PDB file of C-alpha atoms in Angstrom:
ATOM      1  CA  UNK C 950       0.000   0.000   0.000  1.00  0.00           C
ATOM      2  CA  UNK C 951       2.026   3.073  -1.040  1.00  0.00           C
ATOM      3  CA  UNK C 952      -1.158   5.719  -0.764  1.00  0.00           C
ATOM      4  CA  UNK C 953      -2.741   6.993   2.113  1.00  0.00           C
ATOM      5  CA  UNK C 954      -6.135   5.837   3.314  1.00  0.00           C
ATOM      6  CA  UNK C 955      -8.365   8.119   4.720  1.00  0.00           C
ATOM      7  CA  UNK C 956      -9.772   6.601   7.750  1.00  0.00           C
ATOM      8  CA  UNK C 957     -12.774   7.108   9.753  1.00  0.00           C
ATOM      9  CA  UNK C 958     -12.516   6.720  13.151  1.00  0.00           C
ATOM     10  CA  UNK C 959     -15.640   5.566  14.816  1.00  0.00           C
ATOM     11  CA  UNK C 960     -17.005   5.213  18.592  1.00  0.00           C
ATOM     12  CA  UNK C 961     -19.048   6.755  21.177  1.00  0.00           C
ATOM     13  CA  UNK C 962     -19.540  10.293  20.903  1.00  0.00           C
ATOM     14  CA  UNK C 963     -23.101  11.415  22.391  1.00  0.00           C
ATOM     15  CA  UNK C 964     -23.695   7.855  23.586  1.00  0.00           C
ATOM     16  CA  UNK C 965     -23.974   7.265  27.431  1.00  0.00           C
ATOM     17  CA  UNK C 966     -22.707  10.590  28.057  1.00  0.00           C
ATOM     18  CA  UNK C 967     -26.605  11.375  29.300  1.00  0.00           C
ATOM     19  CA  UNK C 968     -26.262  15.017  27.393  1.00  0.00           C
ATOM     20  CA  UNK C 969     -23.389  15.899  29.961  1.00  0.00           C
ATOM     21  CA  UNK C 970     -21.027  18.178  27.370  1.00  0.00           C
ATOM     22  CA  UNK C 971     -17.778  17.213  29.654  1.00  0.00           C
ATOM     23  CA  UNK C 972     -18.352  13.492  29.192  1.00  0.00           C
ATOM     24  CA  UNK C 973     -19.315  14.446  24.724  1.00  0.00           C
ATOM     25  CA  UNK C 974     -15.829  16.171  25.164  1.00  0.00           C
ATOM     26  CA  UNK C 975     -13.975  13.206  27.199  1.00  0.00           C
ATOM     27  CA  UNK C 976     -15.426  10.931  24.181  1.00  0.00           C
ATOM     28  CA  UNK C 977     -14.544  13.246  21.541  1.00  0.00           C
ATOM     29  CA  UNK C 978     -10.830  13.108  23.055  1.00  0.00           C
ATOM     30  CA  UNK C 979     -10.803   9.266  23.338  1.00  0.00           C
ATOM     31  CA  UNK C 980     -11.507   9.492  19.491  1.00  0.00           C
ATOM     32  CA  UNK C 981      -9.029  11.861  18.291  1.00  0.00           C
ATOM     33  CA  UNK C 982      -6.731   9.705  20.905  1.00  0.00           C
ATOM     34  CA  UNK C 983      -6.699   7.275  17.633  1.00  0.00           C
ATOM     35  CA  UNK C 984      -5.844  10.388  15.490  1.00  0.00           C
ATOM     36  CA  UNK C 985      -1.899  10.657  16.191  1.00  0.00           C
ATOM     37  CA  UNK C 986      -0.954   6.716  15.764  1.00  0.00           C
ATOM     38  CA  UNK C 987      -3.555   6.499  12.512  1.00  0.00           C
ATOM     39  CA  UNK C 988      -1.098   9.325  10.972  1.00  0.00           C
ATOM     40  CA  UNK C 989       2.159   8.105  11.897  1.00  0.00           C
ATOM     41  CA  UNK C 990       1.309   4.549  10.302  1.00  0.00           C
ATOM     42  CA  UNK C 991       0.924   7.002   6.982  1.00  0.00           C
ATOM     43  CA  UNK C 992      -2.934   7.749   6.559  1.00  0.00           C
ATOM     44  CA  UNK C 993      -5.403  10.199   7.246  1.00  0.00           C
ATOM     45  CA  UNK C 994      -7.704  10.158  10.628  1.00  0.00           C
ATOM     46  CA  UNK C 995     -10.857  11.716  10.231  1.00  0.00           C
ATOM     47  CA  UNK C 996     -13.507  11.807  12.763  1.00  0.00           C
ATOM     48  CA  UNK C 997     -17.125  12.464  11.944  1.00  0.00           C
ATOM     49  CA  UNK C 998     -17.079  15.402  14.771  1.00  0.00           C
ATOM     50  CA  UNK C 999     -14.798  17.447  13.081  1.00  0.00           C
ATOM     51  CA  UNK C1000     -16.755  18.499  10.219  1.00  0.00           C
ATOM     52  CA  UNK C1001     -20.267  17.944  11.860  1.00  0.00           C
ATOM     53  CA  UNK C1002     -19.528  20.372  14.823  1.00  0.00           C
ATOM     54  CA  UNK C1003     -18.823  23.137  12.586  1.00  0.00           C
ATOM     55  CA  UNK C1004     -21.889  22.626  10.496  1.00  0.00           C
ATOM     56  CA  UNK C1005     -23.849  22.258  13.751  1.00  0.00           C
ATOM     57  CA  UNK C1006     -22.579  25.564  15.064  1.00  0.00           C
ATOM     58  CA  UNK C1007     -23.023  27.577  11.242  1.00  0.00           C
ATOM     59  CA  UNK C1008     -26.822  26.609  11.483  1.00  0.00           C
ATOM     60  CA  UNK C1009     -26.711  28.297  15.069  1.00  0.00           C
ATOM     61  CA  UNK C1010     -27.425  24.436  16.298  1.00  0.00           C
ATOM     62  CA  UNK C1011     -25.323  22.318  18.679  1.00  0.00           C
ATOM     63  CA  UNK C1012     -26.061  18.554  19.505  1.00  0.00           C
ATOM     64  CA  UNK C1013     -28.784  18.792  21.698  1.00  0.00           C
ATOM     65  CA  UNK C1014     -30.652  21.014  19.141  1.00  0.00           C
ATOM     66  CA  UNK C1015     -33.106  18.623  16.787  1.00  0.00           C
ATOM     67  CA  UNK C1016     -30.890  19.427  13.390  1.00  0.00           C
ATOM     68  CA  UNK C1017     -28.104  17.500  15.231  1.00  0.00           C
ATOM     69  CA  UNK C1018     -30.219  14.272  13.543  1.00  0.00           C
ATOM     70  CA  UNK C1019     -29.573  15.479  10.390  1.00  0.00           C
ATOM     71  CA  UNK C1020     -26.016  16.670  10.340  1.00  0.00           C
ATOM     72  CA  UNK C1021     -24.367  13.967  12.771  1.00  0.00           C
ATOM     73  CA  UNK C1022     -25.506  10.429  10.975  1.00  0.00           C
ATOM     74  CA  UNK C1023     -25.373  11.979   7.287  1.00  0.00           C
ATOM     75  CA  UNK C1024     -22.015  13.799   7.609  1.00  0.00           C
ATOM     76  CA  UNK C1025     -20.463  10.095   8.567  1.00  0.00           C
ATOM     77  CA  UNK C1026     -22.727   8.584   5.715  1.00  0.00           C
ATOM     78  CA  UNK C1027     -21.544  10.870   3.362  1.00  0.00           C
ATOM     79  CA  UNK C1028     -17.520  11.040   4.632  1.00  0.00           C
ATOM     80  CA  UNK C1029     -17.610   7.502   3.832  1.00  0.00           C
ATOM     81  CA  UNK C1030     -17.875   7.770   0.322  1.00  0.00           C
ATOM     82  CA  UNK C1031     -14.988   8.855   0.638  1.00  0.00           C
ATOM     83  CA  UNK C1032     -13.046   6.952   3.234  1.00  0.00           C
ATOM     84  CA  UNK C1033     -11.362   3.855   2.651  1.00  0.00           C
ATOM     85  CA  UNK C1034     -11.145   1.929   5.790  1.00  0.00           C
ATOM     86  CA  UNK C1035     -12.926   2.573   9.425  1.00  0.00           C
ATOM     87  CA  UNK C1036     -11.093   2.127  12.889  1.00  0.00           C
ATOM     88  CA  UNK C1037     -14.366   1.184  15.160  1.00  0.00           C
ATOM     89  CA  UNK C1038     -13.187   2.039  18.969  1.00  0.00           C
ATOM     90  CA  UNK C1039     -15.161   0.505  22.041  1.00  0.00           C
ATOM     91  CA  UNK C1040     -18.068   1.350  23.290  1.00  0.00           C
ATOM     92  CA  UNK C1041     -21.904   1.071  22.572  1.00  0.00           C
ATOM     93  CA  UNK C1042     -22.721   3.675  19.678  1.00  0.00           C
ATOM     94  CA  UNK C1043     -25.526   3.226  17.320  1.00  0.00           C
ATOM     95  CA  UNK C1044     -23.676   5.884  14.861  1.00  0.00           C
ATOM     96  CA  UNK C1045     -20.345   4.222  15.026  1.00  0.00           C
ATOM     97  CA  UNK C1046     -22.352   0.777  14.495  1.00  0.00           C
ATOM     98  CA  UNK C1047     -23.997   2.238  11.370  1.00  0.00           C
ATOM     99  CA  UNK C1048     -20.883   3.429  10.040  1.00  0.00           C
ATOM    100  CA  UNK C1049     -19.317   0.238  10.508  1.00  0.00           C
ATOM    101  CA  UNK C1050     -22.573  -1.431   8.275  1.00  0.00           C
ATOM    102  CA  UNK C1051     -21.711   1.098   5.603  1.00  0.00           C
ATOM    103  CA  UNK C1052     -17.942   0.146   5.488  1.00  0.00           C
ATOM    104  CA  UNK C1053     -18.365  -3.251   5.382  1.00  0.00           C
ATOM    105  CA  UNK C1054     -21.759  -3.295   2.490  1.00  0.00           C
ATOM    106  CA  UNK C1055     -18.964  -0.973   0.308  1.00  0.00           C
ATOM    107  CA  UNK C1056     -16.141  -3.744   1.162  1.00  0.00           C
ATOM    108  CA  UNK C1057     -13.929  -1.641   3.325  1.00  0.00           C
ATOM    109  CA  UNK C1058     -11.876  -2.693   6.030  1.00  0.00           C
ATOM    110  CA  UNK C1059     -13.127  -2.226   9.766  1.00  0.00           C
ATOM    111  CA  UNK C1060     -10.001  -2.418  12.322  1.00  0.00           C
ATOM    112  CA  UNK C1061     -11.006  -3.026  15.450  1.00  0.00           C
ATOM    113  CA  UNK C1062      -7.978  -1.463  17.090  1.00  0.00           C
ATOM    114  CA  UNK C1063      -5.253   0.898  15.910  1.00  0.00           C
ATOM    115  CA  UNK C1064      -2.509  -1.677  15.649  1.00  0.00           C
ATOM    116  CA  UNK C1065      -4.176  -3.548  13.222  1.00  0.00           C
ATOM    117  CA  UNK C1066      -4.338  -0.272  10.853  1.00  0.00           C
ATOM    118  CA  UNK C1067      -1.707  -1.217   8.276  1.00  0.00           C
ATOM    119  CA  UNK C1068       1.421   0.958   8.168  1.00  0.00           C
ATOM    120  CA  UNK C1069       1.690   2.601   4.881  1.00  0.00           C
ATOM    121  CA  UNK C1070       4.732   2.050   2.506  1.00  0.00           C
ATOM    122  CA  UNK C1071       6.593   3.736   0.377  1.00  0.00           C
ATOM    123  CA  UNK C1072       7.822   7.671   1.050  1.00  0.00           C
ATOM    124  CA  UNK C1073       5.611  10.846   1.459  1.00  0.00           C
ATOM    125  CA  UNK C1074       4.197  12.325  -2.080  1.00  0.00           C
TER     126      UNK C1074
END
């Protein structure tokens, strides 16, 4: 494998955390936790969050607000057209189970833990 993949990185985000923004934030940081060792293997970490978040807060909406039902699930639906592999981190998460149902109907991997993410060969382009 000499290019990049661009990896989703799926787990618990609003899940369990009972609405309590500290404990969204302590998942959030477990997730982009994955980021650093996904990029020094050679890839791309991307994390539904990061571009949901943003969209969230330019339609004056944050997660609690009703619109977070249509930006959270379809921004990870529609990142994954365009990702070629998903790292699925513990933890119940019906969004991160979802995304993992995409990945695998379009035949992409699903690691189940960050050392399994191949490293990537060849030098930087």
């Amino acid at each position: 494998m000499t290019r990049p993949m661009l990896i989703l990185i799926a787990g618990p985000y609003r899940s369990g955390t009972h609405g309590d923004p500290a404990a969204r934030e302590a998942n959030l940081r477990r997730l982009e936790d994955a980021a650093w060792p996904i990029f020094e293997a050679g890839h791309i970490p991307m994390i539904g969050e990061w571009v949901a978040l943003p969209v969230l807060h330019s339609a004056g909406a944050t997660v609690d607000d009703d619109l977070a039902a249509d930006v959270l699930y379809p921004t990870a639906r529609r990142l994954l057209q365009h990702c070629d592999a998903v790292l699925r981190l513990p933890g119940e998460s019906a969004g991160a189970d979802q995304d993992v149902a995409i990945a695998t109907s379009r035949g992409l991997p699903v690691y189940r833990d960050v050392a399994d993410v191949p490293r990537r060969l060849g030098g930087e382009e």
